[in-house]
Amino acid sequence: MRMTKSEIAECLNLPASTLQRWIRQGRIPIQKKGGEYFFEPGTLQRWAETNRLPFRFLENEPGVKAQNLDGSVEAPPDTLFAAMQRGGVIYDLAAEDTESLFSEALEKIPGVPEDLKPGFLERLVQRERLSSTGIGKGVAIPHPRNPTVDSLERPLISTCFLKKDIDFNSVDNRPVFVMFFLLSPTPKHHLHLLSRLSFCLRNDRFVDFLKTRPAPEDLFARIADVEAALDHKEAF
Amino acid sequence: MAMLTKIRRHPEKWSLFRPGDRILLILIGILVGICSGLAAVALSRSLFATLHWVHSFHGSWWAFLLPGIGAAVSSLFLNKVMKEGAGHGVPEVIYSVSRYGGLMRLRSSWSRLISSWLTIGSGGSAGPEAPVVMSGAAIGSNIAKMFSLNERQRVTLVGCGAAGAISAIFNAPIAGMVFTIEVILGEWTALNIVPIAIASVAGTEISRFLQGNNIVFDHRQFNIGFVDILASFGLAVIAALASILLTRLLRQMPGLARKAPLPIWLRAAVGGVIVGLIGAAFPVVLGEGYHSIQAMIDGVFTPGMLLVAVATLAKMLATAFTLGWGGSGGIFAPSLVVGSLAGLTFHRCLTFIWPAVPWVDEGCFALLGMAGLISGMMQAPLTGIFLIVEITGGYEVILPLIIVSAISSTVCQYIEPASFYLKELVDKGQLLRPGTDARVLSDLSVHELLERDCICVTRNMLLRDFVQTVQKSHRNFFPVEDEGTGRFLGIIHLDDIRPYLFDPGLYDAVILEQIMDHQVEVVHPEDELPDILRRMDERRLFSMPVVSNGRFLGMISKATLLDRYRQELRVQTQFIA
């Protein structure tokens, strides 16, 4: 099999200069003829295994480039828009204390398997005991203490409007009127979505908009607009 | 013809060699062994003839001038015609193996043969073995080049050349193999041992074919008693001391010679004349001395105890004058002569002190002394043992032989940590044995360790913009460059500026030039890794920026170095199938 030096170096995740030296010193089963490099894929694969070097052929699809060394494919971080759509919007939660509010919400959130609900509830409450998730301006973002245990496959944010504002020990002591339940499979997803959500909530006009308890379509349209602006800003 | 060239250039294309390069290496090893065997036989035959011819002048008053003339011509030939340094040969081969993957010049394959023939043939006290080793090694290296083999294979073929040469000159295949592994290559792998063994056989066979299967120093049976075994401990110490003395003399002599305000060839002549004068009193010191060794082993070497002791010193001096003042040759044969003289001296002392004890023949002690000297000089006990067993055909002396070799090399190592061959290389840090720390560090270069994922910033950047950059970076280091010229100005380490990062009041008030580290320790791409590591340790750094011609290239860090170091060590010590 024939490849260029830099292609082989990339396959082995080595600097090209190291590869060149190894070929010259005869430490790697690759033959150089003229400007070209020949090898038996099987032999090289075995050699890489005995030397515990990663070896994989490059493919031309761009998605494969993001592949990790252990072969797992990292999903692109989810958008706020998609996560919120998955979580849906719930109106008029009636419960009056934190714990029953959480359990009522978990019952209504779509896409949470029945057997995970007790675990989520317990960890949501645990997190709440550490410190309030009420971030001010009447908004709370409850999330489980540890997102990685028994997790969902994809993150979701469920928007829950309360029937009656409740006291939530928020940082600014204002009663909470809306909760965003954030359930995510990994800390990375969690932070990504949390940072985007709080970016939206920093805008007072958005909070006023939420106070109108908008219909799901209006809410999602607004989120999409804000997120597009955010993506545009990040690109620069 | 074009077809033939193509096949020669790409031997791995032959279907026979598909399974790997082992068969290829073995076949080429045979070729190398034969060639270096021929070189060895050529030198030893011509020396034999020349010494015989020169011997006829020994009655003349001017005979003492002969070694001077020989050494001068030899020095002129080597320095002016061949343009090679003097040197003994073996250290050069080891150096080439350590540093250049066994690359050697074609002319080295015969230049030493001629220069050492001139030196030794005229009566200079030196050995033909090292020149033959160098010649064999150069043959191996150039044959490897002809087949465009890689460094690992070339080093093996250099070893084949050396092994073939020693095997042929001593008619001793095992000694050739062991010498190569122990002294020249310093590495014993399944891959290199087979071609080297085969080359030893080829070299020995060619020598037997051309000059018959003769044991170099034939001798009678020795009956070794328990007292002799005890005495061998004493002999080992004497041999070790003699080795140290000879090593020191050989090392000091070139310095002394350099002080003489003479051109290089005239110096060699002066040294040669001194040797000639010593030789007039003690003919035993002249030439490579194999005849005298045979006489001593046979027990027909007549001079008494004191005379032999003085002759031992005389031989050492003669060797130092020959080699130190510019003659060409090795220390193998002189070591053998000094060893047998030392053994004889020791035996005569013993019989003088305890005349009633039934000591073994003095030839046996001469033989043990040789082993002691070889082991001590080269700090290679196995070479000493196998060489003496093979060149004397005497397996019955193996027990005292092992004792003398082991103790002598241990004592020498204790007094002189690096052997005569390796001392200079060790001092220069050029002895890079396979699989050692020095080898790995010298193979890795700064370029291979560069981490290029740092984001460069400019000196006029505001702290506000820098915070954005920090968000995007995976690293804690930010090299600062001049925006116009791209010149490296300094570096910002996140740890140093952490307090300012969280102070928005400073965001528009501070530019990076005000907070960067100007006095930063930098590395140049040509710097040696041991040196870089030492600097890191001294200043307790974990990473340093690499800067070339004022431009930032990347970072070098201990973490990456450890990663690459382990990788390199694994690859270097891993056996390639």
Coordinates of N, CA, C and O in Angstrom, one line a residue, chain A residues 37-132:
Chain A
Y37 N 6.3 6.1 0.0 CA 6.4 5.2 1.1 C 5.4 4.1 1.0 O 4.2 4.2 0.7
F38 N 5.9 2.8 1.1 CA 5.1 1.6 1.0 C 5.0 0.9 2.3 O 6.0 0.8 3.0
F39 N 3.9 0.2 2.5 CA 3.8 -0.6 3.7 C 2.7 -1.6 3.5 O 1.8 -1.5 2.6
E40 N 2.7 -2.7 4.3 CA 1.7 -3.7 4.3 C 0.7 -3.2 5.4 O 1.1 -3.2 6.6
P41 N -0.5 -2.9 5.1 CA -1.4 -2.4 6.2 C -1.5 -3.3 7.4 O -1.4 -2.8 8.5
G42 N -1.5 -4.6 7.2 CA -1.6 -5.6 8.3 C -0.4 -5.5 9.2 O -0.5 -5.4 10.4
T43 N 0.8 -5.5 8.6 CA 2.0 -5.5 9.3 C 2.1 -4.2 10.1 O 2.5 -4.2 11.3
L44 N 1.8 -3.1 9.5 CA 1.9 -1.8 10.2 C 0.9 -1.7 11.3 O 1.2 -1.2 12.4
Q45 N -0.3 -2.3 11.1 CA -1.3 -2.3 12.1 C -0.8 -3.1 13.3 O -0.9 -2.6 14.5
R46 N -0.2 -4.2 13.1 CA 0.3 -5.1 14.2 C 1.4 -4.3 14.9 O 1.5 -4.3 16.1
W47 N 2.3 -3.7 14.1 CA 3.4 -3.0 14.7 C 2.9 -1.9 15.6 O 3.3 -1.7 16.7
A48 N 1.9 -1.1 15.1 CA 1.3 -0.1 15.9 C 0.7 -0.6 17.2 O 0.8 0.0 18.3
E49 N 0.1 -1.8 17.1 CA -0.5 -2.4 18.3 C 0.5 -2.7 19.3 O 0.4 -2.4 20.5
T50 N 1.6 -3.4 18.9 CA 2.7 -3.8 19.8 C 3.3 -2.5 20.4 O 3.8 -2.6 21.6
N51 N 3.4 -1.5 19.7 CA 4.0 -0.2 20.3 C 3.0 0.7 20.9 O 3.3 1.8 21.2
R52 N 1.8 0.2 21.0 CA 0.7 1.0 21.6 C 0.6 2.4 20.9 O 0.5 3.4 21.6
L53 N 0.6 2.4 19.6 CA 0.4 3.7 18.9 C -1.0 3.6 18.3 O -1.4 2.5 17.9
P54 N -1.7 4.7 18.3 CA -3.0 4.7 17.6 C -2.8 4.6 16.1 O -1.9 5.2 15.6
F55 N -3.6 3.7 15.5 CA -3.5 3.7 14.0 C -4.9 3.5 13.4 O -5.6 2.7 13.8
R56 N -5.2 4.5 12.5 CA -6.5 4.3 11.8 C -6.3 5.0 10.5 O -5.6 6.0 10.3
F57 N -7.0 4.5 9.5 CA -6.9 5.1 8.2 C -7.8 6.3 8.2 O -8.9 6.4 8.8
L58 N -7.4 7.3 7.5 CA -8.2 8.6 7.4 C -9.2 8.3 6.4 O -9.0 7.7 5.3
E59 N -10.4 8.8 6.6 CA -11.5 8.8 5.6 C -11.8 10.2 5.2 O -11.5 11.2 5.9
N60 N -12.5 10.3 4.1 CA -12.6 11.6 3.6 C -13.9 12.3 4.1 O -14.0 13.5 3.8
E61 N -14.8 11.6 4.7 CA -16.0 12.3 5.2 C -15.6 13.2 6.4 O -14.8 12.9 7.2
P62 N -16.1 14.4 6.3 CA -15.6 15.4 7.3 C -16.1 15.0 8.7 O -15.4 15.4 9.7
G63 N -17.2 14.3 8.9 CA -17.7 13.9 10.2 C -16.7 13.1 11.0 O -16.6 13.2 12.2
V64 N -16.0 12.2 10.2 CA -15.1 11.3 10.9 C -13.9 12.0 11.5 O -13.3 11.5 12.4
K65 N -13.6 13.2 11.0 CA -12.4 13.9 11.5 C -12.5 14.2 13.0 O -11.5 14.2 13.7
A66 N -13.8 14.3 13.5 CA -14.0 14.7 14.9 C -13.9 13.4 15.8 O -14.0 13.5 17.0
Q67 N -13.6 12.3 15.1 CA -13.6 11.0 15.9 C -12.5 11.1 16.9 O -11.4 11.6 16.7
N68 N -12.8 10.6 18.1 CA -11.8 10.5 19.2 C -10.8 9.4 18.9 O -11.1 8.5 18.1
L69 N -9.7 9.3 19.7 CA -8.8 8.3 19.5 C -9.4 6.9 19.9 O -9.0 5.9 19.4
D70 N -10.3 6.9 20.9 CA -10.8 5.6 21.3 C -12.0 5.2 20.3 O -12.6 4.2 20.5
G71 N -12.2 6.0 19.3 CA -13.2 5.6 18.3 C -14.6 6.1 18.5 O -15.4 6.0 17.6
S72 N -14.8 6.7 19.6 CA -16.2 7.2 19.9 C -16.4 8.5 19.1 O -15.5 9.3 18.8
V73 N -17.6 8.7 18.6 CA -17.9 9.9 17.9 C -18.5 10.9 18.8 O -19.5 10.6 19.5
E74 N -18.0 12.1 18.8 CA -18.5 13.1 19.7 C -19.6 13.9 19.0 O -19.4 14.4 18.0
A75 N -20.8 13.9 19.7 CA -21.9 14.6 19.0 C -21.7 16.1 19.1 O -21.1 16.5 20.0
P76 N -22.1 16.8 18.1 CA -21.9 18.2 18.1 C -22.9 18.7 19.2 O -23.9 18.2 19.5
P77 N -22.4 19.8 20.0 CA -23.2 20.3 21.1 C -24.6 20.7 20.6 O -24.8 21.2 19.5
D78 N -25.6 20.4 21.4 CA -27.0 20.6 21.0 C -27.3 22.1 21.0 O -26.7 22.8 21.7
T79 N -28.3 22.5 20.2 CA -28.7 23.9 20.3 C -29.8 24.0 21.4 O -30.5 23.0 21.8
L80 N -29.9 25.2 21.9 CA -30.9 25.5 22.9 C -32.3 25.2 22.4 O -33.1 24.7 23.0
F81 N -32.4 25.6 21.1 CA -33.7 25.5 20.4 C -34.1 24.1 20.4 O -35.3 23.8 20.8
A82 N -33.2 23.1 20.0 CA -33.6 21.7 19.9 C -33.9 21.2 21.3 O -34.9 20.4 21.5
A83 N -33.1 21.5 22.3 CA -33.3 21.0 23.6 C -34.6 21.5 24.2 O -35.3 20.7 24.9
M84 N -35.0 22.7 23.9 CA -36.2 23.3 24.5 C -37.4 22.7 23.8 O -38.4 22.4 24.4
Q85 N -37.3 22.4 22.5 CA -38.4 21.7 21.8 C -38.6 20.3 22.4 O -39.7 19.9 22.5
R86 N -37.5 19.6 22.7 CA -37.7 18.3 23.2 C -38.3 18.3 24.6 O -39.1 17.5 25.0
G87 N -38.0 19.4 25.4 CA -38.6 19.4 26.7 C -40.0 19.9 26.8 O -40.7 19.7 27.7
G88 N -40.4 20.7 25.7 CA -41.8 21.1 25.7 C -42.0 22.3 26.7 O -41.2 22.7 27.4
V89 N -43.2 22.8 26.6 CA -43.6 23.9 27.5 C -44.8 23.5 28.3 O -45.8 22.9 27.7
I90 N -44.8 23.7 29.6 CA -45.9 23.2 30.5 C -46.4 24.5 31.2 O -45.7 25.3 31.6
Y91 N -47.7 24.6 31.2 CA -48.3 25.7 31.8 C -49.0 25.3 33.1 O -49.5 24.2 33.3
D92 N -49.1 26.3 34.0 CA -50.0 26.2 35.2 C -49.6 25.0 36.1 O -50.5 24.2 36.5
L93 N -48.4 25.0 36.6 CA -48.0 24.0 37.6 C -48.6 24.5 38.9 O -48.5 25.6 39.3
A94 N -49.3 23.6 39.6 CA -50.1 24.0 40.7 C -49.5 23.8 42.1 O -49.8 24.5 43.0
A95 N -48.5 22.9 42.2 CA -48.0 22.6 43.5 C -47.4 23.8 44.2 O -47.0 24.8 43.6
E96 N -47.3 23.7 45.5 CA -47.0 24.9 46.3 C -45.6 24.8 46.9 O -45.1 25.9 47.3
D97 N -45.0 23.6 47.1 CA -43.6 23.6 47.6 C -42.7 23.0 46.6 O -43.2 22.3 45.6
T98 N -41.5 23.1 46.8 CA -40.5 22.8 45.8 C -40.6 21.3 45.4 O -40.6 21.0 44.2
E99 N -40.6 20.4 46.4 CA -40.5 19.0 46.0 C -41.7 18.6 45.2 O -41.6 17.9 44.2
S100 N -42.9 19.0 45.6 CA -44.0 18.5 44.9 C -44.1 19.2 43.5 O -44.6 18.6 42.5
L101 N -43.6 20.4 43.4 CA -43.5 21.1 42.1 C -42.6 20.3 41.2 O -43.0 20.0 40.0
F102 N -41.5 19.8 41.7 CA -40.6 19.0 40.9 C -41.3 17.7 40.4 O -41.2 17.3 39.2
S103 N -41.9 17.1 41.3 CA -42.5 15.8 40.9 C -43.7 16.0 40.0 O -43.8 15.2 39.0
E104 N -44.4 17.1 40.2 CA -45.5 17.4 39.2 C -44.9 17.6 37.8 O -45.4 17.1 36.8
A105 N -43.8 18.4 37.8 CA -43.2 18.8 36.5 C -42.7 17.5 35.8 O -42.9 17.3 34.6
L106 N -42.0 16.7 36.6 CA -41.4 15.5 36.0 C -42.5 14.6 35.4 O -42.2 13.9 34.4
E107 N -43.7 14.5 36.0 CA -44.8 13.8 35.4 C -45.2 14.3 34.1 O -45.5 13.5 33.2
K108 N -45.0 15.6 33.9 CA -45.6 16.2 32.7 C -44.5 16.4 31.6 O -44.9 16.6 30.4
I109 N -43.2 16.4 32.0 CA -42.2 16.6 31.0 C -42.1 15.4 30.0 O -42.0 14.3 30.5
P110 N -42.2 15.7 28.7 CA -42.2 14.6 27.8 C -40.8 14.0 27.6 O -39.8 14.7 27.8
G111 N -40.7 12.7 27.3 CA -39.3 12.2 27.0 C -38.5 11.7 28.1 O -37.4 11.3 28.0
V112 N -39.0 11.8 29.4 CA -38.3 11.2 30.5 C -38.8 9.8 30.8 O -40.0 9.7 31.2
P113 N -38.0 8.8 30.7 CA -38.5 7.4 30.9 C -39.0 7.3 32.4 O -38.5 7.9 33.3
E114 N -40.1 6.5 32.6 CA -40.7 6.4 33.8 C -39.8 6.0 34.9 O -39.8 6.5 36.0
D115 N -38.9 5.0 34.6 CA -38.0 4.4 35.6 C -36.9 5.4 36.1 O -36.3 5.2 37.1
L116 N -36.7 6.5 35.3 CA -35.6 7.4 35.7 C -36.2 8.5 36.6 O -35.4 9.2 37.3
K117 N -37.5 8.6 36.6 CA -38.1 9.8 37.3 C -37.7 9.9 38.8 O -37.4 11.0 39.3
P118 N -37.8 8.8 39.6 CA -37.5 8.9 41.0 C -36.1 9.4 41.2 O -35.8 10.2 42.1
G119 N -35.1 8.8 40.4 CA -33.7 9.3 40.5 C -33.6 10.7 40.2 O -32.9 11.5 41.0
F120 N -34.2 11.2 39.2 CA -34.1 12.6 38.8 C -34.7 13.5 39.9 O -34.1 14.5 40.3
L121 N -35.8 13.1 40.5 CA -36.4 13.9 41.5 C -35.5 14.0 42.7 O -35.3 15.1 43.2
E122 N -34.9 12.8 43.1 CA -34.1 12.9 44.3 C -32.9 13.8 44.0 O -32.5 14.6 44.9
R123 N -32.3 13.7 42.8 CA -31.1 14.6 42.6 C -31.4 16.0 42.3 O -30.7 16.9 42.6
L124 N -32.7 16.3 41.8 CA -33.1 17.7 41.7 C -33.2 18.3 43.1 O -32.8 19.4 43.3
V125 N -33.8 17.5 44.0 CA -34.0 18.1 45.4 C -32.7 18.2 46.0 O -32.4 19.3 46.7
Q126 N -31.8 17.2 45.9 CA -30.4 17.4 46.5 C -29.7 18.6 46.0 O -29.1 19.4 46.8
R127 N -29.8 18.9 44.7 CA -29.2 20.1 44.2 C -29.8 21.3 44.8 O -29.1 22.3 45.1
E128 N -31.1 21.3 45.0 CA -31.8 22.5 45.5 C -31.4 22.7 46.9 O -31.3 23.9 47.3
R129 N -31.1 21.7 47.7 CA -30.7 21.8 49.1 C -29.3 22.5 49.2 O -29.0 23.2 50.1
L130 N -28.4 22.2 48.2 CA -27.1 22.8 48.2 C -27.2 24.3 48.1 O -26.5 25.0 48.9
S131 N -27.9 24.8 47.1 CA -28.2 26.2 47.0 C -29.3 26.4 46.0 O -29.5 25.5 45.1
S132 N -30.0 27.4 46.1 CA -31.2 27.6 45.3 C -30.8 27.8 43.8 O -29.8 28.4 43.5

